[in-house]
PDB file of C-alpha atoms in Angstrom:
ATOM      1  CA  UNK A  28     -92.794-137.109  50.435  1.00 72.00           C
ATOM      2  CA  UNK A  29     -95.003-136.268  53.369  1.00 76.00           C
ATOM      3  CA  UNK A  30     -94.432-139.700  54.946  1.00 78.00           C
ATOM      4  CA  UNK A  31     -90.708-138.824  54.915  1.00 77.00           C
ATOM      5  CA  UNK A  32     -91.421-135.414  56.505  1.00 82.00           C
ATOM      6  CA  UNK A  33     -93.455-137.035  59.302  1.00 85.00           C
ATOM      7  CA  UNK A  34     -90.710-139.667  59.812  1.00 82.00           C
ATOM      8  CA  UNK A  35     -88.069-136.927  60.180  1.00 80.00           C
ATOM      9  CA  UNK A  36     -90.358-134.980  62.508  1.00 85.00           C
ATOM     10  CA  UNK A  37     -91.096-138.040  64.724  1.00 87.00           C
ATOM     11  CA  UNK A  38     -87.387-138.895  64.859  1.00 80.00           C
ATOM     12  CA  UNK A  39     -86.347-135.439  65.893  1.00 79.00           C
ATOM     13  CA  UNK A  40     -89.146-135.056  68.404  1.00 81.00           C
ATOM     14  CA  UNK A  41     -88.334-138.442  69.916  1.00 82.00           C
ATOM     15  CA  UNK A  42     -84.663-137.453  70.277  1.00 77.00           C
ATOM     16  CA  UNK A  43     -85.700-134.155  71.849  1.00 75.00           C
ATOM     17  CA  UNK A  44     -88.073-135.888  74.285  1.00 78.00           C
ATOM     18  CA  UNK A  45     -85.181-138.098  75.461  1.00 77.00           C
ATOM     19  CA  UNK A  46     -82.526-135.416  75.683  1.00 72.00           C
ATOM     20  CA  UNK A  47     -84.598-132.172  76.089  1.00 70.00           C
ATOM     21  CA  UNK A  48     -81.466-130.194  75.219  1.00 67.00           C
ATOM     22  CA  UNK A  49     -82.898-127.899  72.601  1.00 67.00           C
ATOM     23  CA  UNK A  50     -86.255-127.480  74.340  1.00 72.00           C
ATOM     24  CA  UNK A  51     -84.630-126.662  77.660  1.00 74.00           C
ATOM     25  CA  UNK A  52     -82.480-124.028  75.993  1.00 71.00           C
ATOM     26  CA  UNK A  53     -85.574-122.598  74.127  1.00 72.00           C
ATOM     27  CA  UNK A  54     -87.701-122.338  77.247  1.00 78.00           C
ATOM     28  CA  UNK A  55     -85.128-121.154  79.781  1.00 81.00           C
ATOM     29  CA  UNK A  56     -83.510-118.530  77.552  1.00 81.00           C
ATOM     30  CA  UNK A  57     -86.953-117.315  76.306  1.00 82.00           C
ATOM     31  CA  UNK A  58     -88.222-116.846  79.885  1.00 84.00           C
ATOM     32  CA  UNK A  59     -85.020-115.164  81.017  1.00 86.00           C
ATOM     33  CA  UNK A  60     -85.002-112.698  78.081  1.00 85.00           C
ATOM     34  CA  UNK A  61     -88.584-111.662  78.691  1.00 85.00           C
ATOM     35  CA  UNK A  62     -87.908-111.137  82.351  1.00 85.00           C
ATOM     36  CA  UNK A  63     -84.705-109.169  81.721  1.00 86.00           C
ATOM     37  CA  UNK A  64     -86.335-106.985  79.024  1.00 82.00           C
ATOM     38  CA  UNK A  65     -89.286-106.268  81.336  1.00 82.00           C
ATOM     39  CA  UNK A  66     -87.138-105.392  84.304  1.00 81.00           C
ATOM     40  CA  UNK A  67     -84.671-103.365  82.344  1.00 81.00           C
ATOM     41  CA  UNK A  68     -87.266-101.298  80.508  1.00 76.00           C
ATOM     42  CA  UNK A  69     -89.494-100.960  83.668  1.00 73.00           C
ATOM     43  CA  UNK A  70     -92.346 -99.247  81.768  1.00 74.00           C
ATOM     44  CA  UNK A  71     -95.334 -97.618  83.425  1.00 73.00           C
ATOM     45  CA  UNK A  72     -98.414 -99.813  83.406  1.00 71.00           C
ATOM     46  CA  UNK A  73    -100.081 -97.627  80.761  1.00 71.00           C
ATOM     47  CA  UNK A  74     -97.054 -97.747  78.429  1.00 72.00           C
ATOM     48  CA  UNK A  75     -96.192-101.427  78.973  1.00 71.00           C
ATOM     49  CA  UNK A  76     -98.524-103.020  76.351  1.00 74.00           C
ATOM     50  CA  UNK A  77     -96.898-101.065  73.621  1.00 81.00           C
ATOM     51  CA  UNK A  78     -93.573-102.770  74.312  1.00 83.00           C
ATOM     52  CA  UNK A  79     -95.052-106.274  74.174  1.00 85.00           C
ATOM     53  CA  UNK A  80     -94.501-106.902  70.376  1.00 87.00           C
ATOM     54  CA  UNK A  81     -90.863-105.793  70.466  1.00 87.00           C
ATOM     55  CA  UNK A  82     -90.081-107.853  73.604  1.00 86.00           C
ATOM     56  CA  UNK A  83     -91.849-110.926  72.184  1.00 88.00           C
ATOM     57  CA  UNK A  84     -89.955-110.903  68.891  1.00 89.00           C
ATOM     58  CA  UNK A  85     -86.598-110.049  70.411  1.00 87.00           C
ATOM     59  CA  UNK A  86     -86.990-113.032  72.717  1.00 86.00           C
ATOM     60  CA  UNK A  87     -88.082-115.286  69.830  1.00 87.00           C
ATOM     61  CA  UNK A  88     -85.173-114.364  67.620  1.00 86.00           C
ATOM     62  CA  UNK A  89     -82.419-114.729  70.236  1.00 83.00           C
ATOM     63  CA  UNK A  90     -83.924-118.010  71.511  1.00 83.00           C
ATOM     64  CA  UNK A  91     -84.317-119.398  68.068  1.00 82.00           C
ATOM     65  CA  UNK A  92     -80.710-118.649  67.017  1.00 80.00           C
ATOM     66  CA  UNK A  93     -79.635-120.810  70.035  1.00 76.00           C
ATOM     67  CA  UNK A  94     -81.909-123.678  69.566  1.00 73.00           C
ATOM     68  CA  UNK A  95     -82.487-124.245  65.888  1.00 76.00           C
ATOM     69  CA  UNK A  96     -78.944-125.154  65.053  1.00 71.00           C
ATOM     70  CA  UNK A  97     -78.809-127.754  67.806  1.00 69.00           C
ATOM     71  CA  UNK A  98     -80.660-130.364  65.727  1.00 66.00           C
ATOM     72  CA  UNK A  99     -78.057-130.378  62.994  1.00 68.00           C
ATOM     73  CA  UNK A 100     -75.200-130.273  65.520  1.00 66.00           C
ATOM     74  CA  UNK A 101     -76.424-133.419  67.287  1.00 66.00           C
ATOM     75  CA  UNK A 102     -76.592-135.314  64.043  1.00 66.00           C
ATOM     76  CA  UNK A 103     -73.102-134.003  63.067  1.00 64.00           C
ATOM     77  CA  UNK A 104     -71.536-134.933  66.372  1.00 63.00           C
ATOM     78  CA  UNK A 105     -72.956-138.412  66.332  1.00 61.00           C
ATOM     79  CA  UNK A 106     -72.095-139.015  62.615  1.00 64.00           C
ATOM     80  CA  UNK A 107     -75.796-139.398  61.780  1.00 66.00           C
ATOM     81  CA  UNK A 108     -75.918-136.698  59.134  1.00 65.00           C
ATOM     82  CA  UNK A 109     -74.037-138.813  56.586  1.00 65.00           C
ATOM     83  CA  UNK A 110     -76.437-141.711  57.196  1.00 63.00           C
ATOM     84  CA  UNK A 111     -79.454-139.497  56.687  1.00 65.00           C
ATOM     85  CA  UNK A 112     -78.038-138.096  53.514  1.00 65.00           C
ATOM     86  CA  UNK A 113     -77.227-141.597  52.246  1.00 65.00           C
ATOM     87  CA  UNK A 114     -80.821-142.758  52.833  1.00 68.00           C
ATOM     88  CA  UNK A 115     -83.386-142.599  49.985  1.00 71.00           C
ATOM     89  CA  UNK A 116     -85.028-139.520  51.572  1.00 75.00           C
ATOM     90  CA  UNK A 117     -85.053-136.533  49.241  1.00 82.00           C
ATOM     91  CA  UNK A 118     -83.122-133.509  50.602  1.00 79.00           C
ATOM     92  CA  UNK A 119     -86.251-131.405  50.266  1.00 84.00           C
ATOM     93  CA  UNK A 120     -88.055-133.845  52.508  1.00 86.00           C
ATOM     94  CA  UNK A 121     -85.300-133.615  55.050  1.00 84.00           C
ATOM     95  CA  UNK A 122     -85.519-129.828  54.972  1.00 87.00           C
ATOM     96  CA  UNK A 123     -89.261-129.846  55.466  1.00 90.00           C
ATOM     97  CA  UNK A 124     -88.976-132.396  58.344  1.00 87.00           C
ATOM     98  CA  UNK A 125     -86.363-130.248  60.089  1.00 86.00           C
ATOM     99  CA  UNK A 126     -88.471-127.145  59.399  1.00 90.00           C
ATOM    100  CA  UNK A 127     -91.509-128.782  61.039  1.00 91.00           C
ATOM    101  CA  UNK A 128     -89.436-129.780  64.046  1.00 87.00           C
ATOM    102  CA  UNK A 129     -88.153-126.259  64.509  1.00 87.00           C
ATOM    103  CA  UNK A 130     -91.680-124.780  64.261  1.00 90.00           C
ATOM    104  CA  UNK A 131     -92.908-127.244  66.959  1.00 89.00           C
ATOM    105  CA  UNK A 132     -90.015-126.295  69.329  1.00 86.00           C
ATOM    106  CA  UNK A 133     -90.646-122.633  68.721  1.00 88.00           C
ATOM    107  CA  UNK A 134     -94.339-123.070  69.416  1.00 89.00           C
ATOM    108  CA  UNK A 135     -93.695-124.885  72.751  1.00 87.00           C
ATOM    109  CA  UNK A 136     -91.422-122.080  73.844  1.00 86.00           C
ATOM    110  CA  UNK A 137     -93.993-119.462  72.863  1.00 88.00           C
ATOM    111  CA  UNK A 138     -96.670-121.266  74.811  1.00 89.00           C
ATOM    112  CA  UNK A 139     -94.771-120.294  77.934  1.00 87.00           C
ATOM    113  CA  UNK A 140     -93.271-116.950  76.878  1.00 88.00           C
ATOM    114  CA  UNK A 141     -96.395-115.271  75.373  1.00 89.00           C
ATOM    115  CA  UNK A 142     -98.530-115.582  78.572  1.00 88.00           C
ATOM    116  CA  UNK A 143     -95.527-114.358  80.618  1.00 87.00           C
ATOM    117  CA  UNK A 144     -95.328-111.260  78.433  1.00 85.00           C
ATOM    118  CA  UNK A 145     -98.991-110.717  78.886  1.00 83.00           C
ATOM    119  CA  UNK A 146     -98.581-110.748  82.634  1.00 83.00           C
ATOM    120  CA  UNK A 147     -95.350-108.744  82.926  1.00 84.00           C
ATOM    121  CA  UNK A 148     -96.353-106.036  80.285  1.00 82.00           C
ATOM    122  CA  UNK A 149    -100.079-105.906  81.059  1.00 79.00           C
ATOM    123  CA  UNK A 150    -101.041-106.898  77.583  1.00 79.00           C
ATOM    124  CA  UNK A 151    -104.577-108.181  77.026  1.00 80.00           C
ATOM    125  CA  UNK A 152    -104.078-111.315  74.937  1.00 79.00           C
ATOM    126  CA  UNK A 153    -107.264-113.299  75.563  1.00 77.00           C
ATOM    127  CA  UNK A 154    -109.546-111.401  73.260  1.00 79.00           C
ATOM    128  CA  UNK A 155    -107.132-111.419  70.303  1.00 81.00           C
ATOM    129  CA  UNK A 156    -105.635-114.925  70.832  1.00 84.00           C
ATOM    130  CA  UNK A 157    -106.700-116.462  67.469  1.00 86.00           C
ATOM    131  CA  UNK A 158    -105.252-113.593  65.505  1.00 86.00           C
ATOM    132  CA  UNK A 159    -102.118-113.570  67.636  1.00 88.00           C
ATOM    133  CA  UNK A 160    -101.671-117.393  67.097  1.00 90.00           C
ATOM    134  CA  UNK A 161    -101.835-116.849  63.341  1.00 90.00           C
ATOM    135  CA  UNK A 162     -99.217-114.118  63.551  1.00 90.00           C
ATOM    136  CA  UNK A 163     -96.929-116.346  65.600  1.00 91.00           C
ATOM    137  CA  UNK A 164     -97.344-119.320  63.157  1.00 93.00           C
ATOM    138  CA  UNK A 165     -96.501-117.136  60.146  1.00 92.00           C
ATOM    139  CA  UNK A 166     -93.572-115.597  62.009  1.00 91.00           C
ATOM    140  CA  UNK A 167     -92.328-118.998  63.071  1.00 91.00           C
ATOM    141  CA  UNK A 168     -92.617-120.340  59.519  1.00 93.00           C
ATOM    142  CA  UNK A 169     -90.600-117.463  58.038  1.00 91.00           C
ATOM    143  CA  UNK A 170     -87.955-117.504  60.773  1.00 91.00           C
ATOM    144  CA  UNK A 171     -87.595-121.264  60.837  1.00 90.00           C
ATOM    145  CA  UNK A 172     -87.459-121.622  57.015  1.00 91.00           C
ATOM    146  CA  UNK A 173     -84.413-119.336  56.813  1.00 90.00           C
ATOM    147  CA  UNK A 174     -82.827-120.534  60.056  1.00 88.00           C
ATOM    148  CA  UNK A 175     -83.094-124.240  59.094  1.00 87.00           C
ATOM    149  CA  UNK A 176     -81.373-123.531  55.777  1.00 87.00           C
ATOM    150  CA  UNK A 177     -78.548-121.511  57.314  1.00 85.00           C
ATOM    151  CA  UNK A 178     -78.109-123.909  60.199  1.00 83.00           C
ATOM    152  CA  UNK A 179     -77.447-126.648  57.688  1.00 80.00           C
ATOM    153  CA  UNK A 180     -75.049-124.395  55.808  1.00 81.00           C
ATOM    154  CA  UNK A 181     -72.970-123.514  58.940  1.00 77.00           C
ATOM    155  CA  UNK A 182     -73.104-126.814  60.833  1.00 70.00           C
ATOM    156  CA  UNK A 183     -69.676-127.954  59.528  1.00 69.00           C
ATOM    157  CA  UNK A 184     -68.025-124.623  60.367  1.00 66.00           C
ATOM    158  CA  UNK A 185     -65.886-124.295  63.529  1.00 68.00           C
ATOM    159  CA  UNK A 186     -67.303-120.792  64.291  1.00 66.00           C
ATOM    160  CA  UNK A 187     -70.913-121.865  63.510  1.00 64.00           C
ATOM    161  CA  UNK A 188     -72.253-120.115  66.680  1.00 69.00           C
ATOM    162  CA  UNK A 189     -70.905-116.783  65.267  1.00 73.00           C
ATOM    163  CA  UNK A 190     -71.525-117.387  61.633  1.00 78.00           C
ATOM    164  CA  UNK A 191     -75.241-118.250  61.932  1.00 78.00           C
ATOM    165  CA  UNK A 192     -76.354-114.930  63.394  1.00 79.00           C
ATOM    166  CA  UNK A 193     -74.096-112.895  61.079  1.00 81.00           C
ATOM    167  CA  UNK A 194     -75.524-114.602  58.017  1.00 82.00           C
ATOM    168  CA  UNK A 195     -79.082-114.962  59.153  1.00 84.00           C
ATOM    169  CA  UNK A 196     -80.064-111.722  60.850  1.00 86.00           C
ATOM    170  CA  UNK A 197     -79.758-109.388  57.818  1.00 87.00           C
ATOM    171  CA  UNK A 198     -82.177-111.649  55.811  1.00 88.00           C
ATOM    172  CA  UNK A 199     -84.586-111.927  58.716  1.00 88.00           C
ATOM    173  CA  UNK A 200     -85.282-108.181  58.857  1.00 88.00           C
ATOM    174  CA  UNK A 201     -88.464-108.336  56.701  1.00 87.00           C
ATOM    175  CA  UNK A 202     -89.945-111.154  58.820  1.00 88.00           C
ATOM    176  CA  UNK A 203     -89.100-109.400  62.049  1.00 89.00           C
ATOM    177  CA  UNK A 204     -90.511-106.084  60.900  1.00 88.00           C
ATOM    178  CA  UNK A 205     -93.662-107.859  59.658  1.00 88.00           C
ATOM    179  CA  UNK A 206     -93.961-109.904  62.860  1.00 89.00           C
ATOM    180  CA  UNK A 207     -93.681-106.833  65.102  1.00 89.00           C
ATOM    181  CA  UNK A 208     -96.004-104.809  63.000  1.00 88.00           C
ATOM    182  CA  UNK A 209     -98.581-107.627  62.784  1.00 88.00           C
ATOM    183  CA  UNK A 210     -98.410-108.241  66.575  1.00 88.00           C
ATOM    184  CA  UNK A 211     -98.779-104.592  67.341  1.00 87.00           C
ATOM    185  CA  UNK A 212    -101.836-104.333  65.010  1.00 86.00           C
ATOM    186  CA  UNK A 213    -103.399-107.485  66.467  1.00 86.00           C
ATOM    187  CA  UNK A 214    -103.111-106.229  69.961  1.00 84.00           C
ATOM    188  CA  UNK A 215    -104.737-102.969  68.968  1.00 81.00           C
ATOM    189  CA  UNK A 216    -107.598-104.260  66.816  1.00 75.00           C
ATOM    190  CA  UNK A 217    -107.472-107.979  65.829  1.00 71.00           C
ATOM    191  CA  UNK A 218    -107.533-109.447  62.358  1.00 71.00           C
ATOM    192  CA  UNK A 219    -108.786-106.386  60.572  1.00 71.00           C
ATOM    193  CA  UNK A 220    -105.996-104.106  61.792  1.00 70.00           C
ATOM    194  CA  UNK A 221    -103.346-106.616  60.917  1.00 75.00           C
ATOM    195  CA  UNK A 222    -104.422-107.548  57.428  1.00 78.00           C
ATOM    196  CA  UNK A 223    -101.611-105.592  55.671  1.00 81.00           C
ATOM    197  CA  UNK A 224     -98.824-106.947  57.927  1.00 82.00           C
ATOM    198  CA  UNK A 225    -100.131-110.461  57.718  1.00 86.00           C
ATOM    199  CA  UNK A 226     -99.953-110.197  53.912  1.00 87.00           C
ATOM    200  CA  UNK A 227     -96.293-109.204  54.119  1.00 85.00           C
ATOM    201  CA  UNK A 228     -95.573-112.242  56.345  1.00 89.00           C
ATOM    202  CA  UNK A 229     -97.384-114.649  54.025  1.00 91.00           C
ATOM    203  CA  UNK A 230     -95.345-113.333  51.016  1.00 90.00           C
ATOM    204  CA  UNK A 231     -92.017-113.636  52.711  1.00 90.00           C
ATOM    205  CA  UNK A 232     -92.886-117.035  54.156  1.00 91.00           C
ATOM    206  CA  UNK A 233     -93.657-118.310  50.643  1.00 92.00           C
ATOM    207  CA  UNK A 234     -90.455-116.935  49.293  1.00 91.00           C
ATOM    208  CA  UNK A 235     -88.274-118.352  52.053  1.00 90.00           C
ATOM    209  CA  UNK A 236     -89.887-121.799  52.141  1.00 92.00           C
ATOM    210  CA  UNK A 237     -89.482-122.250  48.364  1.00 92.00           C
ATOM    211  CA  UNK A 238     -85.945-121.008  48.572  1.00 90.00           C
ATOM    212  CA  UNK A 239     -85.165-123.448  51.250  1.00 89.00           C
ATOM    213  CA  UNK A 240     -86.613-126.400  49.421  1.00 90.00           C
ATOM    214  CA  UNK A 241     -84.680-125.494  46.214  1.00 89.00           C
ATOM    215  CA  UNK A 242     -81.345-124.723  47.854  1.00 88.00           C
ATOM    216  CA  UNK A 243     -81.154-127.332  50.679  1.00 84.00           C
ATOM    217  CA  UNK A 244     -79.656-130.066  48.650  1.00 81.00           C
ATOM    218  CA  UNK A 245     -76.713-127.857  47.537  1.00 83.00           C
ATOM    219  CA  UNK A 246     -76.243-126.491  51.041  1.00 78.00           C
ATOM    220  CA  UNK A 247     -76.309-129.826  52.952  1.00 75.00           C
ATOM    221  CA  UNK A 248     -74.047-131.705  50.513  1.00 67.00           C
ATOM    222  CA  UNK A 249     -71.368-129.137  50.046  1.00 59.00           C
TER     223      UNK A 249
END
């Protein structure tokens, strides 16, 4: 199973390295959103760090909605999706491979966006970086697990760009609240302050990943 997951991950990352379509959209939109939020809110230096969690997660969500569906759209447009489904790869393996790809793309975007937020909003990130990286990974896992499932569900729809946010955002509320609260707690006090919010994120991640593995076959073949 894991060999299949790695094969899907390598294939998607190789395609992304050649085209750079999803990655370019992730990075450009993420940077633009952070700059726009920072300029529009224009907080005082003393108040700016309190806005960092909200700005970070708003940028992550809107950027992710744009980029995550792109992987399925490319395979749909090039008639590759049918070939992948006809291969001996289990649908759960395909789901986990796509999930891993989306987590990697989100992480690359965040590697540029998070330091930018630290600079623009005067947030001290260096001392809490390990805890912040854990929060980002758990948030990425929860977000990508649902987004990958719903991107596969809506890829055949004509209005997929509209349907994906409408279907996905209500279910993402627990992850977003947990991500914002955990980031806020980490910026205030590190691991100890964020223990409760991290537990919420872990619980929802487990639920969403298991649901994605179980439901992906019905979603992708219907």
